[in-house]
Amino acid sequence: MKNLITILLFIVAVASCTPPEVGYIDDNIHALQDTIFVPRGTFLLSAVPAVEGSTYPLEWEITGITDADGNPTDELFEKHTITTWKAAYNPETDTTLELAKAKIQQTEEPSILISPVSGEIAFTGATKFVKEDIFKINVKVKNVKGERQLDNFVVVKLLPFAAVEFPTEMRSRLQLGKDDGSYDIGYTSSIKNGDDPESKKVLDGTHPYISVIKTSDEPAIGINVKMTIADSYDTPLDTDKIIFYPTGSTFLQNYHDNSTETTTNATNTIFSLPAPPFPQYARTYSGNNSYLMYYLTKPTAFTVEKEAFEADNGAKDWTKYIDANTGEIRNRAYIRWGIKINDSGTWEIKMKIPYTKIKK
């Protein structure tokens, strides 16, 4: 018995001297996206990979890229000159074009980068120059426990350059005013997002109420955006009839916040930035909603075309919207932009307000 106890104590002593296993690296580390769809010429960041409990810190690297047929390619590693913002535009401090220009730079960049810490894959504006469409990315990840080679980790599909994106819903709306000063919705024309079939008409100028059209390739690096608000007959409204959308003691975000030099003419306003994308600044929102920009018109801007409205939408009781003093229908326009312009040059954005006519 004494010998047995001695043996057991020896086994315990030996076991206690064996250092515990350090770290863990899972065999099923994987990307959360089977395919990353990347519009050429824009910055895009992938999702963080799933590491399945593997011990941090992890170290990531791209070990190779193949084309759609599995042939090795360095096309995404080739560097091209692109314009980038070194810091976010801030209308409170970047009060001149020169101050804003100090925040942009011309750099030589590859189309693809990877964060060695998080494993996120970033795509730069250099993708605008890539000819092939489909790539397969091989990566390696390692930690204190070991490493994993992950071939065909994710597929990348490059899409055509999106000079204009529709990240959130925009609206051209006629509002009808009541005696108490509040407004009802009279009629709304909207573009939901980039998948809205009507969005293509916005870009080719055939949409009845909203258009976003490039009119010049100049400036070659900077961007000018001319905003026009018009009645349903395409007669431009005087800019002094367009106002910011009030909210408490301030106002909702607008394109004036996104311009280093704003030129106001009789019937349009021109906004300027030293480089796209436009808009750059969001006063109120984040994410896709940061591209929402708001304006209203004064009640003296338009008259309502009742006959045209009823011809399209049926009979309507206008009684509660009629001003007893003038006999006219109280109204205003609600203007909500929701676009992101990624290309330099001069652009004209126009919104016509449904069933309105300029008030003389």
Short mmCIF file of N, CA and C in Angstrom, two decimals, residues 79-82 106-110:
data_model
loop_
_atom_site.label_atom_id
_atom_site.label_comp_id
_atom_site.label_asym_id
_atom_site.label_seq_id
_atom_site.Cartn_x
_atom_site.Cartn_y
_atom_site.Cartn_z
N LYS A 79 -0.58 49.23 -57.87
CA LYS A 79 -0.91 50.52 -57.30
C LYS A 79 -1.30 51.52 -58.39
N HIS A 80 -2.26 52.38 -58.02
CA HIS A 80 -2.74 53.43 -58.92
C HIS A 80 -2.89 54.72 -58.14
N THR A 81 -2.82 55.83 -58.83
CA THR A 81 -2.97 57.14 -58.17
C THR A 81 -4.46 57.41 -57.94
N ILE A 82 -4.81 57.65 -56.68
CA ILE A 82 -6.19 57.96 -56.33
C ILE A 82 -6.23 59.15 -55.38
N GLN A 106 -3.17 62.94 -53.07
CA GLN A 106 -3.02 62.01 -54.18
C GLN A 106 -2.01 60.95 -53.74
N THR A 107 -2.41 59.71 -53.69
CA THR A 107 -1.52 58.65 -53.24
C THR A 107 -1.57 57.45 -54.18
N GLU A 108 -0.50 56.67 -54.14
CA GLU A 108 -0.43 55.42 -54.89
C GLU A 108 -0.92 54.30 -53.98
N GLU A 109 -2.02 53.66 -54.35
CA GLU A 109 -2.62 52.65 -53.49
C GLU A 109 -2.97 51.39 -54.28
N PRO A 110 -2.89 50.21 -53.64
CA PRO A 110 -3.42 48.99 -54.26
C PRO A 110 -4.93 48.98 -54.15
#
